[in-house]
Coordinates of C-alpha atoms and ligand atoms in Angstrom, one line a residue:
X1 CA 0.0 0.0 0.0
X2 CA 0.9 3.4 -1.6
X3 CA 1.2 6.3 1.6
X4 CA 1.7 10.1 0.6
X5 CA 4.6 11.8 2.5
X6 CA 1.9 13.6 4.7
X7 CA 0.4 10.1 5.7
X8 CA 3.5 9.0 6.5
X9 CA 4.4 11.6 8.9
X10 CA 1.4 11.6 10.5
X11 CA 1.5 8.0 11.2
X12 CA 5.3 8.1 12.2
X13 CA 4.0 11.1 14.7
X14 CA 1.5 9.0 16.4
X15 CA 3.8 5.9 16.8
X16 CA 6.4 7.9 18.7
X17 CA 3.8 9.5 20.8
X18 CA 3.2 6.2 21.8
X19 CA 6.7 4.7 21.9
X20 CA 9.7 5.5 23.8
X21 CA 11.9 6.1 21.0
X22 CA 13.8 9.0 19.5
X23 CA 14.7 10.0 16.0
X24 CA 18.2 11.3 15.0
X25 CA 19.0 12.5 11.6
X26 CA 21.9 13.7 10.0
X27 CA 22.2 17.0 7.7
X28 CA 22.6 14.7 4.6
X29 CA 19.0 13.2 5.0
X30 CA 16.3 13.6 2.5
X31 CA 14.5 16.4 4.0
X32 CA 11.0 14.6 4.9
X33 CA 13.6 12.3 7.0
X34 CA 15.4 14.9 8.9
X35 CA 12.1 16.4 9.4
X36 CA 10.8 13.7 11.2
X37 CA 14.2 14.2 13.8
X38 CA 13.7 14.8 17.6
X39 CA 17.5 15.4 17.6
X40 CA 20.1 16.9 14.3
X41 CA 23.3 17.5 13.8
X42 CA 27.1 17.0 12.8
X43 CA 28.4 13.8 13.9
X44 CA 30.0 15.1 17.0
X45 CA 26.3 16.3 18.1
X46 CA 24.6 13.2 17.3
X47 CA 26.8 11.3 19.4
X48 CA 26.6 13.6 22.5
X49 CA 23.2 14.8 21.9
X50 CA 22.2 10.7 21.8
X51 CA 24.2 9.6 24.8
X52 CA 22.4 12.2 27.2
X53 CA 19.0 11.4 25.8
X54 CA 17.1 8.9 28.1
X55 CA 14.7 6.8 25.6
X56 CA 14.8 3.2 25.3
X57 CA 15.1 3.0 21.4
X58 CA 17.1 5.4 19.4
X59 CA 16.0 5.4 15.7
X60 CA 19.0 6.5 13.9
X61 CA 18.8 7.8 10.4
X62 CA 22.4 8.0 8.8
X63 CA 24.9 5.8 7.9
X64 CA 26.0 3.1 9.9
X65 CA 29.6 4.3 11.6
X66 CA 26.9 6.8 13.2
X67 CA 24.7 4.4 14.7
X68 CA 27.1 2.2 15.6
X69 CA 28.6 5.3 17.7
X70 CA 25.5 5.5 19.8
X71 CA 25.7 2.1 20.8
X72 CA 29.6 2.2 21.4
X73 CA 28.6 5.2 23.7
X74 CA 25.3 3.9 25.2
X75 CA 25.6 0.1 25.0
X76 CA 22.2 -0.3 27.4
X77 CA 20.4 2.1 24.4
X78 CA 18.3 -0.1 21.4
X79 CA 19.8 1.4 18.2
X80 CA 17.8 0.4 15.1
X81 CA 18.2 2.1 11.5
X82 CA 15.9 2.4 8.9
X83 CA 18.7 1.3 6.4
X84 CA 22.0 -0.1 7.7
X85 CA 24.0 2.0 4.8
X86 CA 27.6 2.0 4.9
X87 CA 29.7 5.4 4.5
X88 CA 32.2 5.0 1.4
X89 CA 34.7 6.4 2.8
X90 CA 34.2 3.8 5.9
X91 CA 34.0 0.8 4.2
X92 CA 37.9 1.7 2.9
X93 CA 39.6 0.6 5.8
X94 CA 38.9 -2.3 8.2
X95 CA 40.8 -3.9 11.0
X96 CA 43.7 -5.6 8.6
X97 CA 43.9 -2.5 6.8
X98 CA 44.7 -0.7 9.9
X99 CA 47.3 -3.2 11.3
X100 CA 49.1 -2.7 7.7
X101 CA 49.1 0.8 8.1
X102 CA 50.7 0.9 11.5
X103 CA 53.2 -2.2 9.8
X104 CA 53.9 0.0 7.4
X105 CA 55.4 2.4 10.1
X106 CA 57.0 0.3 11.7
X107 CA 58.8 -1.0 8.4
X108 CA 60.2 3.0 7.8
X109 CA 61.9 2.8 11.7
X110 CA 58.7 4.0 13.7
X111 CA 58.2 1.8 16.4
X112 CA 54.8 1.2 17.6
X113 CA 54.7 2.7 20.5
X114 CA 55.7 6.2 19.1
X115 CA 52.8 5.8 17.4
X116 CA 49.7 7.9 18.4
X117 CA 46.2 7.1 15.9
X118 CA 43.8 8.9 15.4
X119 CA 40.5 7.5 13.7
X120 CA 37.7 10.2 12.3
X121 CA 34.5 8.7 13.5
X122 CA 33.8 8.2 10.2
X123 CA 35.6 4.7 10.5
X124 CA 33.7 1.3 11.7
X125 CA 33.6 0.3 15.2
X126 CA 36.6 -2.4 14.8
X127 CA 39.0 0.2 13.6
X128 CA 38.0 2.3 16.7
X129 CA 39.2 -0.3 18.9
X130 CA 42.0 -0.9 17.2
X131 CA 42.7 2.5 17.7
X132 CA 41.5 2.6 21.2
X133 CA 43.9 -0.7 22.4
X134 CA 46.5 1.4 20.6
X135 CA 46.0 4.0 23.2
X136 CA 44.8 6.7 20.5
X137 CA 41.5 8.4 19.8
X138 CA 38.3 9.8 18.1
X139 CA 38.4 13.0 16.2
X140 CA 35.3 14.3 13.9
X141 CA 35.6 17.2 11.5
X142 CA 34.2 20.1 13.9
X143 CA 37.4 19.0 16.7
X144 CA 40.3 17.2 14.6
X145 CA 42.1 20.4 15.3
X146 CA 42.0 20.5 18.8
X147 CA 42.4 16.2 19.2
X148 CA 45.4 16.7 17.1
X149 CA 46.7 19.6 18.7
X150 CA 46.5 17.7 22.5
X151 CA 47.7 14.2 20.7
X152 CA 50.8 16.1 18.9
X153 CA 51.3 16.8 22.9
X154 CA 52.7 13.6 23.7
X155 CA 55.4 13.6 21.2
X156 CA 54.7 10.9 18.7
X157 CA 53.3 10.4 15.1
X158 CA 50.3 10.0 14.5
X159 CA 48.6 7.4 12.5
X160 CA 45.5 9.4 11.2
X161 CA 42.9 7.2 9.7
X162 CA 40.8 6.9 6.9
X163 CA 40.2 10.5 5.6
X164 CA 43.7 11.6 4.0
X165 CA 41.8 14.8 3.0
X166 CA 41.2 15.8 6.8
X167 CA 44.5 14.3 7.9
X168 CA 45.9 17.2 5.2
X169 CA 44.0 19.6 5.6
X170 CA 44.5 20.0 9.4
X171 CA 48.2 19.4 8.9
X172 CA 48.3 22.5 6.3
X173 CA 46.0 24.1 9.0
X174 CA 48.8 24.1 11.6
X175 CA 51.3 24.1 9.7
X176 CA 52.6 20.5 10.0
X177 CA 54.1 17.8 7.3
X178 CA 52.3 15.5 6.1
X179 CA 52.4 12.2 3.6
X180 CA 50.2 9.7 3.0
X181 CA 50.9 6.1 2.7
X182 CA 51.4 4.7 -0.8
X183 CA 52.9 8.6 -1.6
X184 CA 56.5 8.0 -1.8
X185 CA 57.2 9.9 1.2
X186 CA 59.3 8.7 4.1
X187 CA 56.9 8.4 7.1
X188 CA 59.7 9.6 9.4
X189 CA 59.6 12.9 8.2
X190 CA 56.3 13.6 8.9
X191 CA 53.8 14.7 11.6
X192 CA 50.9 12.9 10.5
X193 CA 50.9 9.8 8.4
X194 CA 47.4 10.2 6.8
X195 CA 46.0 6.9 5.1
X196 CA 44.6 6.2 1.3
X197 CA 41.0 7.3 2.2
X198 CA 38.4 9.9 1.2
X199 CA 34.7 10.5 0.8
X200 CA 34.0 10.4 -3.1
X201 CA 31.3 13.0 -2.5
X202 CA 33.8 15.5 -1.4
X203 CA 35.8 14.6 -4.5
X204 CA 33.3 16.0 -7.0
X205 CA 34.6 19.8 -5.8
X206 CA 36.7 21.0 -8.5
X207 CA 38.8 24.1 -8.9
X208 CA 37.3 25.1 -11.8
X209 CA 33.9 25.0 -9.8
X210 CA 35.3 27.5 -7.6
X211 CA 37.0 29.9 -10.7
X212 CA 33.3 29.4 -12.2
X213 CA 31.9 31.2 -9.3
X214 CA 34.1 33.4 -8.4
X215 CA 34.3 34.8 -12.0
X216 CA 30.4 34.7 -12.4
X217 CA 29.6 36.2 -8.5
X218 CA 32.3 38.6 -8.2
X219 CA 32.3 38.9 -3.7
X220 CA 31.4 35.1 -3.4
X221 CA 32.3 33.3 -0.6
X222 CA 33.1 29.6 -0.8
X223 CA 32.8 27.2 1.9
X224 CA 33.9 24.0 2.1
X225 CA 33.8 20.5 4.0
X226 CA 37.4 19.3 5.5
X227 CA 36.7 16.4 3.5
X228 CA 37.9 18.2 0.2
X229 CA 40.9 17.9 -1.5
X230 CA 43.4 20.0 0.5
X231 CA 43.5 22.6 -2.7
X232 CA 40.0 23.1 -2.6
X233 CA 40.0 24.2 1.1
X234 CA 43.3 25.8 0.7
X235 CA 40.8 28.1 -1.9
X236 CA 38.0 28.5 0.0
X237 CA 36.8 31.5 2.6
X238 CA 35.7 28.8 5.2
X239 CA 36.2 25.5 5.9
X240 CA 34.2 23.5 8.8
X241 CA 31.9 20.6 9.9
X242 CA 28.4 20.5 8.5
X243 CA 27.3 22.7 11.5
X244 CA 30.1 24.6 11.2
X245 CA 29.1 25.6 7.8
X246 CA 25.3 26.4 8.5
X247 CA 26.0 28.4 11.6
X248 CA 28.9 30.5 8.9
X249 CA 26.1 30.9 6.2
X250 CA 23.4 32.2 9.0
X251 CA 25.9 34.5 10.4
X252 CA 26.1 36.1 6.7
X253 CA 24.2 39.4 5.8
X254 CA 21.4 38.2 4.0
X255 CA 23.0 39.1 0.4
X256 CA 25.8 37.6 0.6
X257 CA 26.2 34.8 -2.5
X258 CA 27.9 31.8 -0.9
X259 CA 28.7 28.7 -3.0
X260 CA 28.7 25.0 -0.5
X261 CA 30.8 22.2 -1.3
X262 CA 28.9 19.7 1.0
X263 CA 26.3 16.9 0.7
X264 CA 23.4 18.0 -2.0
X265 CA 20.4 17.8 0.8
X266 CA 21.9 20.1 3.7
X267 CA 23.5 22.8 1.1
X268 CA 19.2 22.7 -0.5
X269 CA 18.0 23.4 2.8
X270 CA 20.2 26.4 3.8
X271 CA 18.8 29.9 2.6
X272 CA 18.6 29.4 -1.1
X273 CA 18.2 33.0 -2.9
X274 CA 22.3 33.5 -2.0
X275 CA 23.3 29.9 -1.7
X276 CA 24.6 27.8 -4.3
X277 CA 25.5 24.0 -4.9
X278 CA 29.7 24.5 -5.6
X279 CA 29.4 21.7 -8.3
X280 CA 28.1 21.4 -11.3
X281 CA 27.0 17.8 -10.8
X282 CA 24.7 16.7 -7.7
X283 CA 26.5 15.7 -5.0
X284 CA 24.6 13.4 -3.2
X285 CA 25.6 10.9 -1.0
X286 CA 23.9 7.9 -2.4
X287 CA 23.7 6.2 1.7
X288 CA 22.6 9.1 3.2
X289 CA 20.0 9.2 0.9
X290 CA 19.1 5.7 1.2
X291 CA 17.1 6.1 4.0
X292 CA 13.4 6.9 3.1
X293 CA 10.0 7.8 5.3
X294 CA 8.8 4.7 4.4
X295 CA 11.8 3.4 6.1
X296 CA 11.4 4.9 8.9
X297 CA 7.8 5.0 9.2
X298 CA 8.4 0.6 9.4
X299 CA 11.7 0.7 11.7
X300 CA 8.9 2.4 14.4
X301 CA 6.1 -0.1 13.4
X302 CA 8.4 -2.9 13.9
X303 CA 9.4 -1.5 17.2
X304 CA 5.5 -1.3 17.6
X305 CA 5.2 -5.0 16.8
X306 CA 7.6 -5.9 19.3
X307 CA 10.1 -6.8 16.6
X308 CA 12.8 -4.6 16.2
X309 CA 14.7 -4.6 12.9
X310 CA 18.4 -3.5 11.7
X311 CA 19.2 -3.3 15.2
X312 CA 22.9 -2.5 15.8
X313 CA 24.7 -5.3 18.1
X314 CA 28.4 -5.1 19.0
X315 CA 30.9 -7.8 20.1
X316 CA 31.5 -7.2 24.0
X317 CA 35.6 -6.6 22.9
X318 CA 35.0 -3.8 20.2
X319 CA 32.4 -2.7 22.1
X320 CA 35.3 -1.7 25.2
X321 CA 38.2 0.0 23.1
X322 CA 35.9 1.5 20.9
X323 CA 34.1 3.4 23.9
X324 CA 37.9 3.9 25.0
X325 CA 38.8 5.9 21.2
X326 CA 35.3 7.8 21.5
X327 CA 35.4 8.6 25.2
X328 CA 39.2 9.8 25.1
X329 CA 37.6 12.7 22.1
X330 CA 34.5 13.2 24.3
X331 CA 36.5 13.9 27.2
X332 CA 38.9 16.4 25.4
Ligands
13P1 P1 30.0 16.1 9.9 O1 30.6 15.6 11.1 O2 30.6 17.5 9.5 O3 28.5 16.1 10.1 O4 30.4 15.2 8.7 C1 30.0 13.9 8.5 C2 30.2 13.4 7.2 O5 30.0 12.3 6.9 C3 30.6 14.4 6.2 O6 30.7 13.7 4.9
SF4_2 FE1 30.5 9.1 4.1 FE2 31.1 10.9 2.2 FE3 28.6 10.2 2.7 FE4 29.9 11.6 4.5 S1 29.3 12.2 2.4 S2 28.6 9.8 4.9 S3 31.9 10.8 4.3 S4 30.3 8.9 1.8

């Protein structure tokens, strides 16, 4: 049976009267999702927001790393997700990619423990306990500064996992060296060893889309995700987490053109007269976007039943170092 969007809501309204349940989006949802949220935000909110909310089920709309985060943080919560999608940039590393990486240190002279990793939440739950066991830490893209500027603290490398665009781009930030394995470079002459990964959402922001609208909107501004290519940023006005970037663009006077190199959905949503999509493709993220009303609208009947479904479970060992990684970030 066919249900209009309104129907939907209504019905997904009247179930969470009735349950004790609460609904977290993410910016990137469709907006009829992130509508339905009781609690938004980066990734660094989510997970705080979440952990201080006291309801038995949290309905998590985003990709899975996200969820999975909750759980890590609040293992007595009920996580369930509409879709179990998988960030891209996630899925590039997993537990024997990570034990390579810090292999691959140790092969250029840098013994393990002058190691220090450093895992952006956007990473699966195993490679956060690697990273926890490892003593190292969380970072998102609203506080990689700060976690690297503490971790740089105690002297040693750091291992900074998957994102190399973020590793980079905080490096350039403070003014630290960089490489990135499978570069060439010598590991030992850098700060922060940044792995292979990226977002391939983030990749679609060209140069050319930022000459395009600086040329056509002469007094642009252009703000950009840390999850660009390190010359993007370097060429942009602002560079920030998705809150980060709203809270910039409402700051703004009112006629002020701004062109957005984020997720399709959230850059829609800001003011729309002065804001533009940097790209001249959409840049969706096709997981983010995975998650319908529908979706949703069943997770909470399922719940309802007394059946829960996609609910997130995690082994009693990754469970421990993982909380370790994220609690070490929340507690900085
Ligand atoms: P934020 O932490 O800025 O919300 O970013 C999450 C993400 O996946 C960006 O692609
Ligand atoms: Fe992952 Fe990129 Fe999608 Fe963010 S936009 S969830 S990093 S694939």
């Amino acid at each position: 049976m066919q249900f209009t969007n309104e129907e939907l809501k209504k019905k997904i309204d009247e179930l969470k009267a009735k349950l004790s349940v609460t609904v977290v989006a993410h910016f990137y949802q469709r907006d009829e999702v992130f509508e339905v949220g009781d609690i938004t935000g980066d990734s660094l909110e989510l997970a705080t927001k979440t952990r201080d909310d006291d309801s038995e089920f949290v309905l998590f709309c985003g990709v899975g790393f996200m969820g999975q985060s909750v759980k890590v943080l609040s293992p007595e919560k009920r996580v369930v997700m509409p879709k179990v999608a998988c960030c891209a940039m996630a899925r590039m590393i997993d537990s024997m990619y990570y034990d390579d990486s810090v292999k691959f240190m140790e092969d250029h002279g840098i013994a393990k423990e002058n190691i220090l990793p450093i895992t952006y939440i956007n990473s699966n739950a195993e490679v956060k306990a690697k990273v926890g066991e490892m003593g190292g830490l969380v970072c998102t893209s609203s506080n990689a500064k700060k976690i690297i500027t503490t971790a740089l603290g105690e002297g040693k490398k750091i291992l900074f996992v998957p994102d190399r665009c973020l590793g980079q781009n905080i490096a350039n930030q403070m003014g630290l060296k960089s490489c990135v394995i499978g570069d060439g470079a010598d590991p030992k002459e850098s700060d922060i060893i940044c792995y292979n990964g990226f977002c391939s959402v983030h990749q679609l922001f060209t140069l050319e889309d930022i000459e395009f609208y600086r040329k056509k909107f002469p007094g642009i501004l252009i703000a950009t995700h840390p999850e660009c290519d390190p010359a993007i940023c370097d060429a942009s006005d602002f560079v920030g987490s998705t809150s980060q970037i709203i809270k910039y663009i409402k700051e703004l006077p009112l006629d002020q053109k701004v062109a957005v190199g984020t997720e399709f959905n959230l850059v829609n949503r800001l003011r729309k007269k002065n804001t533009y999509v940097l790209s001249s493709t959409k840049p969706e993220c096709p997981t983010m976007n995975e998650t319908t009303l529908y979706d949703v609208y069943i997770t909470l009947k399922a719940i309802d039943d007394g059946e829960p479904i996609n609910e997130i479970t995690i082994d009693e060992k990754t469970q421990k170092w993982a909380k370790v990684a994220l609690e070490r970030m929340m507690d900085l």
